[in-house]
PDB file of C-alpha atoms and ligand atoms in Angstrom:
ATOM      1  CA  UNK E  21     -38.508-136.307  96.225  1.00 97.00           C
ATOM      2  CA  UNK E  22     -35.632-135.102  98.268  1.00 98.00           C
ATOM      3  CA  UNK E  23     -35.689-132.868 101.480  1.00 98.00           C
ATOM      4  CA  UNK E  24     -33.752-130.233 102.435  1.00 98.00           C
ATOM      5  CA  UNK E  25     -34.040-129.091 106.165  1.00 98.00           C
ATOM      6  CA  UNK E  26     -33.490-125.626 107.043  1.00 98.00           C
ATOM      7  CA  UNK E  27     -32.044-125.293 110.506  1.00 98.00           C
ATOM      8  CA  UNK E  28     -31.867-121.512 110.590  1.00 98.00           C
ATOM      9  CA  UNK E  29     -34.482-121.287 113.658  1.00 98.00           C
ATOM     10  CA  UNK E  30     -32.445-123.510 115.426  1.00 98.00           C
ATOM     11  CA  UNK E  31     -30.056-120.561 115.258  1.00 98.00           C
ATOM     12  CA  UNK E  32     -32.929-118.158 115.959  1.00 98.00           C
ATOM     13  CA  UNK E  33     -33.576-119.761 119.292  1.00 98.00           C
ATOM     14  CA  UNK E  34     -29.956-119.704 120.323  1.00 98.00           C
ATOM     15  CA  UNK E  35     -29.338-116.000 119.219  1.00 98.00           C
ATOM     16  CA  UNK E  36     -32.207-115.069 121.487  1.00 97.00           C
ATOM     17  CA  UNK E  37     -29.824-115.529 124.361  1.00 97.00           C
ATOM     18  CA  UNK E  38     -26.756-115.241 122.491  1.00 96.00           C
ATOM     19  CA  UNK E  39     -25.427-118.154 124.244  1.00 97.00           C
ATOM     20  CA  UNK E  40     -24.152-121.607 122.653  1.00 96.00           C
ATOM     21  CA  UNK E  41     -27.339-123.618 122.642  1.00 98.00           C
ATOM     22  CA  UNK E  42     -29.023-125.290 121.070  1.00 98.00           C
ATOM     23  CA  UNK E  43     -26.645-126.296 118.795  1.00 98.00           C
ATOM     24  CA  UNK E  44     -26.968-126.275 115.062  1.00 98.00           C
ATOM     25  CA  UNK E  45     -24.323-129.043 114.686  1.00 98.00           C
ATOM     26  CA  UNK E  46     -26.280-131.459 116.948  1.00 98.00           C
ATOM     27  CA  UNK E  47     -29.561-130.453 115.020  1.00 98.00           C
ATOM     28  CA  UNK E  48     -27.899-131.075 111.833  1.00 98.00           C
ATOM     29  CA  UNK E  49     -26.840-134.502 113.195  1.00 98.00           C
ATOM     30  CA  UNK E  50     -30.601-135.183 114.468  1.00 98.00           C
ATOM     31  CA  UNK E  51     -31.912-134.334 110.737  1.00 98.00           C
ATOM     32  CA  UNK E  52     -29.524-136.425 108.986  1.00 98.00           C
ATOM     33  CA  UNK E  53     -30.222-139.397 111.247  1.00 98.00           C
ATOM     34  CA  UNK E  54     -33.876-138.774 110.450  1.00 98.00           C
ATOM     35  CA  UNK E  55     -33.024-139.202 106.895  1.00 98.00           C
ATOM     36  CA  UNK E  56     -32.906-135.754 105.258  1.00 98.00           C
ATOM     37  CA  UNK E  57     -31.037-135.344 102.263  1.00 98.00           C
ATOM     38  CA  UNK E  58     -29.355-132.174 102.769  1.00 98.00           C
ATOM     39  CA  UNK E  59     -29.038-129.374 105.325  1.00 98.00           C
ATOM     40  CA  UNK E  60     -29.917-125.737 104.692  1.00 98.00           C
ATOM     41  CA  UNK E  61     -28.856-122.730 106.573  1.00 98.00           C
ATOM     42  CA  UNK E  62     -29.118-118.887 105.454  1.00 98.00           C
ATOM     43  CA  UNK E  63     -25.904-116.724 106.632  1.00 98.00           C
ATOM     44  CA  UNK E  64     -27.719-113.494 106.477  1.00 97.00           C
ATOM     45  CA  UNK E  65     -26.033-110.047 106.197  1.00 96.00           C
ATOM     46  CA  UNK E  66     -27.520-109.151 109.277  1.00 95.00           C
ATOM     47  CA  UNK E  67     -26.454-112.250 110.797  1.00 97.00           C
ATOM     48  CA  UNK E  68     -30.084-112.582 112.774  1.00 95.00           C
ATOM     49  CA  UNK E  69     -29.559-116.344 113.116  1.00 97.00           C
ATOM     50  CA  UNK E  70     -26.777-118.203 111.274  1.00 98.00           C
ATOM     51  CA  UNK E  71     -23.062-117.077 112.271  1.00 98.00           C
ATOM     52  CA  UNK E  72     -20.209-117.644 110.327  1.00 98.00           C
ATOM     53  CA  UNK E  73     -18.668-120.125 112.638  1.00 98.00           C
ATOM     54  CA  UNK E  74     -22.027-122.173 112.284  1.00 98.00           C
ATOM     55  CA  UNK E  75     -21.476-122.344 108.392  1.00 98.00           C
ATOM     56  CA  UNK E  76     -17.555-123.441 108.916  1.00 98.00           C
ATOM     57  CA  UNK E  77     -18.783-126.036 111.216  1.00 98.00           C
ATOM     58  CA  UNK E  78     -21.481-127.220 109.423  1.00 98.00           C
ATOM     59  CA  UNK E  79     -18.841-127.640 106.553  1.00 98.00           C
ATOM     60  CA  UNK E  80     -16.973-130.325 108.445  1.00 98.00           C
ATOM     61  CA  UNK E  81     -19.402-132.137 109.840  1.00 98.00           C
ATOM     62  CA  UNK E  82     -22.444-132.498 107.422  1.00 98.00           C
ATOM     63  CA  UNK E  83     -22.315-136.083 105.933  1.00 98.00           C
ATOM     64  CA  UNK E  84     -25.156-135.541 103.382  1.00 98.00           C
ATOM     65  CA  UNK E  85     -25.544-132.273 101.413  1.00 98.00           C
ATOM     66  CA  UNK E  86     -24.454-128.329 102.516  1.00 98.00           C
ATOM     67  CA  UNK E  87     -26.687-126.035 100.987  1.00 98.00           C
ATOM     68  CA  UNK E  88     -26.015-122.492 101.878  1.00 98.00           C
ATOM     69  CA  UNK E  89     -28.352-119.942 100.869  1.00 98.00           C
ATOM     70  CA  UNK E  90     -27.082-116.146 100.639  1.00 98.00           C
ATOM     71  CA  UNK E  91     -27.654-113.071  98.865  1.00 97.00           C
ATOM     72  CA  UNK E  92     -25.070-112.007  96.378  1.00 97.00           C
ATOM     73  CA  UNK E  93     -23.322-109.190  98.323  1.00 97.00           C
ATOM     74  CA  UNK E  94     -19.270-109.603  97.930  1.00 97.00           C
ATOM     75  CA  UNK E  95     -18.360-110.202 101.727  1.00 98.00           C
ATOM     76  CA  UNK E  96     -20.988-113.155 101.741  1.00 98.00           C
ATOM     77  CA  UNK E  97     -19.896-114.546  98.303  1.00 98.00           C
ATOM     78  CA  UNK E  98     -16.072-114.367  99.833  1.00 98.00           C
ATOM     79  CA  UNK E  99     -17.161-116.345 102.897  1.00 98.00           C
ATOM     80  CA  UNK E 100     -18.937-118.910 100.653  1.00 98.00           C
ATOM     81  CA  UNK E 101     -15.742-119.341  98.696  1.00 98.00           C
ATOM     82  CA  UNK E 102     -13.859-120.139 101.853  1.00 98.00           C
ATOM     83  CA  UNK E 103     -16.402-122.402 103.196  1.00 98.00           C
ATOM     84  CA  UNK E 104     -16.779-124.399  99.914  1.00 98.00           C
ATOM     85  CA  UNK E 105     -20.525-125.894 100.579  1.00 98.00           C
ATOM     86  CA  UNK E 106     -21.687-128.426  98.402  1.00 98.00           C
ATOM     87  CA  UNK E 107     -24.358-125.781  96.926  1.00 98.00           C
ATOM     88  CA  UNK E 108     -25.226-122.036  97.085  1.00 98.00           C
ATOM     89  CA  UNK E 109     -28.800-120.832  96.645  1.00 98.00           C
ATOM     90  CA  UNK E 110     -28.870-117.483  95.934  1.00 98.00           C
ATOM     91  CA  UNK E 111     -31.536-115.342  97.625  1.00 97.00           C
ATOM     92  CA  UNK E 112     -32.273-111.842  97.670  1.00 96.00           C
ATOM     93  CA  UNK E 113     -32.357-110.090 100.971  1.00 91.00           C
ATOM     94  CA  UNK E 114     -33.914-107.040 102.441  1.00 77.00           C
ATOM     95  CA  UNK E 115     -32.709-106.115 106.116  1.00 68.00           C
ATOM     96  CA  UNK E 116     -36.253-105.431 107.362  1.00 68.00           C
ATOM     97  CA  UNK E 117     -37.842-108.533 105.979  1.00 71.00           C
ATOM     98  CA  UNK E 118     -39.182-111.325 108.557  1.00 74.00           C
ATOM     99  CA  UNK E 119     -37.906-114.147 105.977  1.00 69.00           C
ATOM    100  CA  UNK E 120     -36.995-114.297 102.025  1.00 70.00           C
ATOM    101  CA  UNK E 121     -39.577-112.352 100.343  1.00 73.00           C
ATOM    102  CA  UNK E 122     -40.017-112.998  96.685  1.00 85.00           C
ATOM    103  CA  UNK E 123     -37.458-114.325  94.353  1.00 95.00           C
ATOM    104  CA  UNK E 124     -34.398-113.080  92.693  1.00 97.00           C
ATOM    105  CA  UNK E 125     -34.478-110.014  90.296  1.00 95.00           C
ATOM    106  CA  UNK E 126     -32.675-112.296  87.727  1.00 96.00           C
ATOM    107  CA  UNK E 127     -33.732-109.805  84.958  1.00 95.00           C
ATOM    108  CA  UNK E 128     -32.305-106.661  86.111  1.00 94.00           C
ATOM    109  CA  UNK E 129     -29.522-108.244  88.102  1.00 96.00           C
ATOM    110  CA  UNK E 130     -28.365-110.437  85.503  1.00 96.00           C
ATOM    111  CA  UNK E 131     -24.655-109.046  85.314  1.00 97.00           C
ATOM    112  CA  UNK E 132     -24.047-109.132  89.117  1.00 97.00           C
ATOM    113  CA  UNK E 133     -25.723-112.751  89.508  1.00 98.00           C
ATOM    114  CA  UNK E 134     -23.704-114.386  86.473  1.00 98.00           C
ATOM    115  CA  UNK E 135     -20.726-113.071  87.759  1.00 98.00           C
ATOM    116  CA  UNK E 136     -21.354-114.730  91.572  1.00 98.00           C
ATOM    117  CA  UNK E 137     -22.624-118.373  89.697  1.00 98.00           C
ATOM    118  CA  UNK E 138     -19.030-117.839  87.645  1.00 97.00           C
ATOM    119  CA  UNK E 139     -17.106-117.282  91.123  1.00 97.00           C
ATOM    120  CA  UNK E 140     -18.580-120.053  93.027  1.00 98.00           C
ATOM    121  CA  UNK E 141     -18.660-122.516  90.107  1.00 97.00           C
ATOM    122  CA  UNK E 142     -14.701-121.906  89.717  1.00 97.00           C
ATOM    123  CA  UNK E 143     -15.030-123.233  93.545  1.00 98.00           C
ATOM    124  CA  UNK E 144     -16.787-126.306  92.330  1.00 98.00           C
ATOM    125  CA  UNK E 145     -20.009-125.134  94.305  1.00 98.00           C
ATOM    126  CA  UNK E 146     -23.400-125.853  92.549  1.00 98.00           C
ATOM    127  CA  UNK E 147     -25.482-122.842  92.210  1.00 98.00           C
ATOM    128  CA  UNK E 148     -29.177-122.727  92.732  1.00 98.00           C
ATOM    129  CA  UNK E 149     -31.159-119.375  92.048  1.00 98.00           C
ATOM    130  CA  UNK E 150     -34.373-118.882  93.758  1.00 98.00           C
ATOM    131  CA  UNK E 151     -36.907-117.483  91.897  1.00 98.00           C
ATOM    132  CA  UNK E 152     -40.766-116.547  91.531  1.00 97.00           C
ATOM    133  CA  UNK E 153     -42.562-119.091  89.430  1.00 98.00           C
ATOM    134  CA  UNK E 154     -42.274-116.615  85.926  1.00 97.00           C
ATOM    135  CA  UNK E 155     -41.708-117.509  82.678  1.00 97.00           C
ATOM    136  CA  UNK E 156     -39.240-114.676  81.965  1.00 97.00           C
ATOM    137  CA  UNK E 157     -37.151-115.314  85.009  1.00 98.00           C
ATOM    138  CA  UNK E 158     -36.963-119.168  84.409  1.00 98.00           C
ATOM    139  CA  UNK E 159     -35.490-118.256  80.756  1.00 98.00           C
ATOM    140  CA  UNK E 160     -33.436-115.412  82.100  1.00 98.00           C
ATOM    141  CA  UNK E 161     -31.869-117.881  84.829  1.00 98.00           C
ATOM    142  CA  UNK E 162     -31.194-120.413  81.630  1.00 97.00           C
ATOM    143  CA  UNK E 163     -29.610-117.489  79.877  1.00 97.00           C
ATOM    144  CA  UNK E 164     -27.176-116.469  82.773  1.00 96.00           C
ATOM    145  CA  UNK E 165     -25.866-119.950  83.209  1.00 94.00           C
ATOM    146  CA  UNK E 166     -27.949-121.138  85.825  1.00 96.00           C
ATOM    147  CA  UNK E 167     -28.162-125.206  86.308  1.00 96.00           C
ATOM    148  CA  UNK E 168     -30.686-125.600  89.050  1.00 98.00           C
ATOM    149  CA  UNK E 169     -33.462-123.093  90.416  1.00 98.00           C
ATOM    150  CA  UNK E 170     -35.823-123.226  93.549  1.00 98.00           C
ATOM    151  CA  UNK E 171     -39.272-122.182  92.974  1.00 98.00           C
ATOM    152  CA  UNK E 172     -40.678-119.783  95.886  1.00 98.00           C
ATOM    153  CA  UNK E 173     -43.644-121.530  96.572  1.00 98.00           C
ATOM    154  CA  UNK E 174     -44.586-118.639  99.521  1.00 97.00           C
ATOM    155  CA  UNK E 175     -47.283-117.207  97.402  1.00 97.00           C
ATOM    156  CA  UNK E 176     -48.867-120.585  97.027  1.00 98.00           C
ATOM    157  CA  UNK E 177     -48.468-120.995 100.736  1.00 98.00           C
ATOM    158  CA  UNK E 178     -49.519-117.656 101.603  1.00 97.00           C
ATOM    159  CA  UNK E 179     -53.090-118.283  99.411  1.00 98.00           C
ATOM    160  CA  UNK E 180     -56.591-118.011 101.430  1.00 97.00           C
ATOM    161  CA  UNK E 181     -58.741-119.478  99.402  1.00 98.00           C
ATOM    162  CA  UNK E 182     -58.660-122.789  97.205  1.00 97.00           C
ATOM    163  CA  UNK E 183     -59.367-120.521  94.043  1.00 98.00           C
ATOM    164  CA  UNK E 184     -56.048-118.593  94.918  1.00 98.00           C
ATOM    165  CA  UNK E 185     -54.298-121.802  95.886  1.00 98.00           C
ATOM    166  CA  UNK E 186     -55.425-123.532  92.419  1.00 98.00           C
ATOM    167  CA  UNK E 187     -53.973-120.665  90.510  1.00 98.00           C
ATOM    168  CA  UNK E 188     -50.619-120.778  92.226  1.00 98.00           C
ATOM    169  CA  UNK E 189     -50.325-124.762  91.863  1.00 98.00           C
ATOM    170  CA  UNK E 190     -50.901-123.756  88.097  1.00 98.00           C
ATOM    171  CA  UNK E 191     -48.061-121.194  87.773  1.00 98.00           C
ATOM    172  CA  UNK E 192     -46.102-123.517  89.785  1.00 98.00           C
ATOM    173  CA  UNK E 193     -46.724-126.483  87.274  1.00 98.00           C
ATOM    174  CA  UNK E 194     -46.226-124.149  84.490  1.00 98.00           C
ATOM    175  CA  UNK E 195     -42.641-122.997  85.643  1.00 98.00           C
ATOM    176  CA  UNK E 196     -41.720-126.594  86.350  1.00 98.00           C
ATOM    177  CA  UNK E 197     -42.632-127.580  82.909  1.00 98.00           C
ATOM    178  CA  UNK E 198     -40.876-124.720  81.148  1.00 98.00           C
ATOM    179  CA  UNK E 199     -37.642-124.900  83.573  1.00 98.00           C
ATOM    180  CA  UNK E 200     -37.533-128.954  82.985  1.00 98.00           C
ATOM    181  CA  UNK E 201     -37.784-128.309  78.991  1.00 98.00           C
ATOM    182  CA  UNK E 202     -34.985-126.102  79.557  1.00 98.00           C
ATOM    183  CA  UNK E 203     -32.852-128.588  81.164  1.00 98.00           C
ATOM    184  CA  UNK E 204     -32.655-126.882  84.441  1.00 98.00           C
ATOM    185  CA  UNK E 205     -32.978-128.889  87.669  1.00 98.00           C
ATOM    186  CA  UNK E 206     -35.971-127.978  89.984  1.00 98.00           C
ATOM    187  CA  UNK E 207     -35.982-127.423  93.564  1.00 98.00           C
ATOM    188  CA  UNK E 208     -38.729-125.606  95.499  1.00 98.00           C
ATOM    189  CA  UNK E 209     -39.588-124.133  98.885  1.00 98.00           C
ATOM    190  CA  UNK E 210     -40.600-121.313 101.437  1.00 97.00           C
ATOM    191  CA  UNK E 211     -43.877-121.606 103.826  1.00 98.00           C
ATOM    192  CA  UNK E 212     -44.245-125.485 103.148  1.00 98.00           C
ATOM    193  CA  UNK E 213     -45.790-127.180 105.761  1.00 98.00           C
ATOM    194  CA  UNK E 214     -47.349-130.476 106.907  1.00 98.00           C
ATOM    195  CA  UNK E 215     -50.940-129.529 105.872  1.00 98.00           C
ATOM    196  CA  UNK E 216     -49.990-127.970 102.243  1.00 98.00           C
ATOM    197  CA  UNK E 217     -46.601-129.819 101.425  1.00 98.00           C
ATOM    198  CA  UNK E 218     -48.494-133.011  99.955  1.00 98.00           C
ATOM    199  CA  UNK E 219     -49.656-130.446  97.076  1.00 98.00           C
ATOM    200  CA  UNK E 220     -46.219-129.899  96.042  1.00 98.00           C
ATOM    201  CA  UNK E 221     -44.916-133.239  96.362  1.00 98.00           C
ATOM    202  CA  UNK E 222     -47.362-134.061  93.614  1.00 98.00           C
ATOM    203  CA  UNK E 223     -45.125-132.326  91.078  1.00 98.00           C
ATOM    204  CA  UNK E 224     -42.904-135.363  90.717  1.00 97.00           C
ATOM    205  CA  UNK E 225     -40.318-133.304  88.565  1.00 98.00           C
ATOM    206  CA  UNK E 226     -39.190-131.639  91.608  1.00 98.00           C
ATOM    207  CA  UNK E 227     -35.873-132.862  92.622  1.00 98.00           C
ATOM    208  CA  UNK E 228     -35.783-131.144  96.464  1.00 98.00           C
ATOM    209  CA  UNK E 229     -38.262-129.622  98.780  1.00 98.00           C
ATOM    210  CA  UNK E 230     -36.473-127.307 101.158  1.00 98.00           C
ATOM    211  CA  UNK E 231     -38.327-126.705 104.424  1.00 98.00           C
ATOM    212  CA  UNK E 232     -37.603-124.954 107.626  1.00 98.00           C
ATOM    213  CA  UNK E 233     -39.875-123.130 109.509  1.00 98.00           C
ATOM    214  CA  UNK E 234     -42.477-125.462 110.080  1.00 98.00           C
ATOM    215  CA  UNK E 235     -40.240-128.723 111.002  1.00 98.00           C
ATOM    216  CA  UNK E 236     -38.673-126.550 113.906  1.00 98.00           C
ATOM    217  CA  UNK E 237     -41.883-125.400 114.889  1.00 98.00           C
ATOM    218  CA  UNK E 238     -43.531-129.033 115.214  1.00 98.00           C
ATOM    219  CA  UNK E 239     -39.942-130.235 116.422  1.00 98.00           C
ATOM    220  CA  UNK E 240     -40.465-127.952 119.890  1.00 97.00           C
ATOM    221  CA  UNK E 241     -43.397-130.372 121.003  1.00 98.00           C
ATOM    222  CA  UNK E 242     -42.844-133.746 119.017  1.00 98.00           C
ATOM    223  CA  UNK E 243     -39.084-133.631 118.512  1.00 98.00           C
ATOM    224  CA  UNK E 244     -36.495-132.846 115.588  1.00 98.00           C
ATOM    225  CA  UNK E 245     -36.145-136.725 114.302  1.00 98.00           C
ATOM    226  CA  UNK E 246     -39.921-137.145 114.221  1.00 98.00           C
ATOM    227  CA  UNK E 247     -40.623-133.894 112.466  1.00 98.00           C
ATOM    228  CA  UNK E 248     -37.984-134.708 110.129  1.00 98.00           C
ATOM    229  CA  UNK E 249     -39.556-138.183 109.241  1.00 98.00           C
ATOM    230  CA  UNK E 250     -43.057-137.185 109.339  1.00 98.00           C
ATOM    231  CA  UNK E 251     -42.117-134.435 106.659  1.00 98.00           C
ATOM    232  CA  UNK E 252     -40.043-136.819 104.719  1.00 98.00           C
ATOM    233  CA  UNK E 253     -42.597-139.602 104.708  1.00 98.00           C
ATOM    234  CA  UNK E 254     -45.395-137.023 103.557  1.00 97.00           C
ATOM    235  CA  UNK E 255     -43.094-136.017 100.742  1.00 96.00           C
ATOM    236  CA  UNK E 256     -42.007-139.483  99.507  1.00 89.00           C
TER     237      UNK E 256
HETATM  238  N1  PXP A 329     -36.101-121.697 100.146  1.00 84.04           N
HETATM  239  C1  PXP A 329     -35.135-120.776 100.562  1.00 84.04           C
HETATM  240  C2  PXP A 329     -34.776-119.997  99.235  1.00 84.04           C
HETATM  241  C3  PXP A 329     -35.491-119.788 101.493  1.00 84.04           C
HETATM  242  O1  PXP A 329     -35.034-118.454 101.691  1.00 84.04           O
HETATM  243  C4  PXP A 329     -36.317-120.558 102.875  1.00 84.04           C
HETATM  244  C5  PXP A 329     -36.522-119.670 104.248  1.00 84.04           C
HETATM  245  O2  PXP A 329     -35.375-119.514 104.885  1.00 84.04           O
HETATM  246  C6  PXP A 329     -36.756-121.571 102.406  1.00 84.04           C
HETATM  247  C7  PXP A 329     -36.534-122.618 101.527  1.00 84.04           C
HETATM  248  C8  PXP A 329     -37.405-122.539 104.006  1.00 84.04           C
HETATM  249  O3  PXP A 329     -38.773-121.875 103.916  1.00 84.04           O
HETATM  250  P1  PXP A 329     -39.616-122.084 105.321  1.00 84.04           P
HETATM  251  O4  PXP A 329     -38.680-122.014 106.635  1.00 84.04           O
HETATM  252  O5  PXP A 329     -40.656-121.029 105.125  1.00 84.04           O
HETATM  253  O6  PXP A 329     -40.169-123.488 105.251  1.00 84.04           O
END
């Protein structure tokens, strides 16, 4: 199972002072040296952390795989078409949210999302849809031509009781089986940390886990290279 490291919060720390450090390129290089399989960042419309210059520089320097998270707004899609990352993960975006809340509404936005998939595919960019573990949404994703999905693990991560966690694990498990049976590649992420990642990593059909906040938080005390290595060893 692969590990994609989301480096948004390196930029969060930098943007707190609007200066030029800590540098996302330096962070990316340490993550790659520590054995991550891809680098993920989210270019938000409000530019609260990652900036346009980050994505253009990352595109030049990443040697593993560049997975750009973004919403379907035209201006952002235009930027993605200029940057040409290896992969785009489409996510919903709300201005006031602390972090991505919930998956894409693939059912009511199917035409808009399909158009974006077409535009990005024309640039040879792989497209993944960040979705909740729901049968209808997985089928709708397949229906509009998605080849990859990322299952939102946030509800599992936020579950307070063992019972609720088991329920969420069952939802995720059923969703993975359905997606694989439809020929979709399955990634997963959101809210995963050193405590809870093993239960998700037991689903061996998952191709890649995308993890950000917990790795950067651990890195503050123990270093980024150690943080990535520890997560990588937990999931593999
Ligand atoms: N996957 C997606 C689609 C996300 O939006 C995020 C958060 O940016 C993550 C994974 C990583 O989530 P976390 O920072 O909670 O590990």
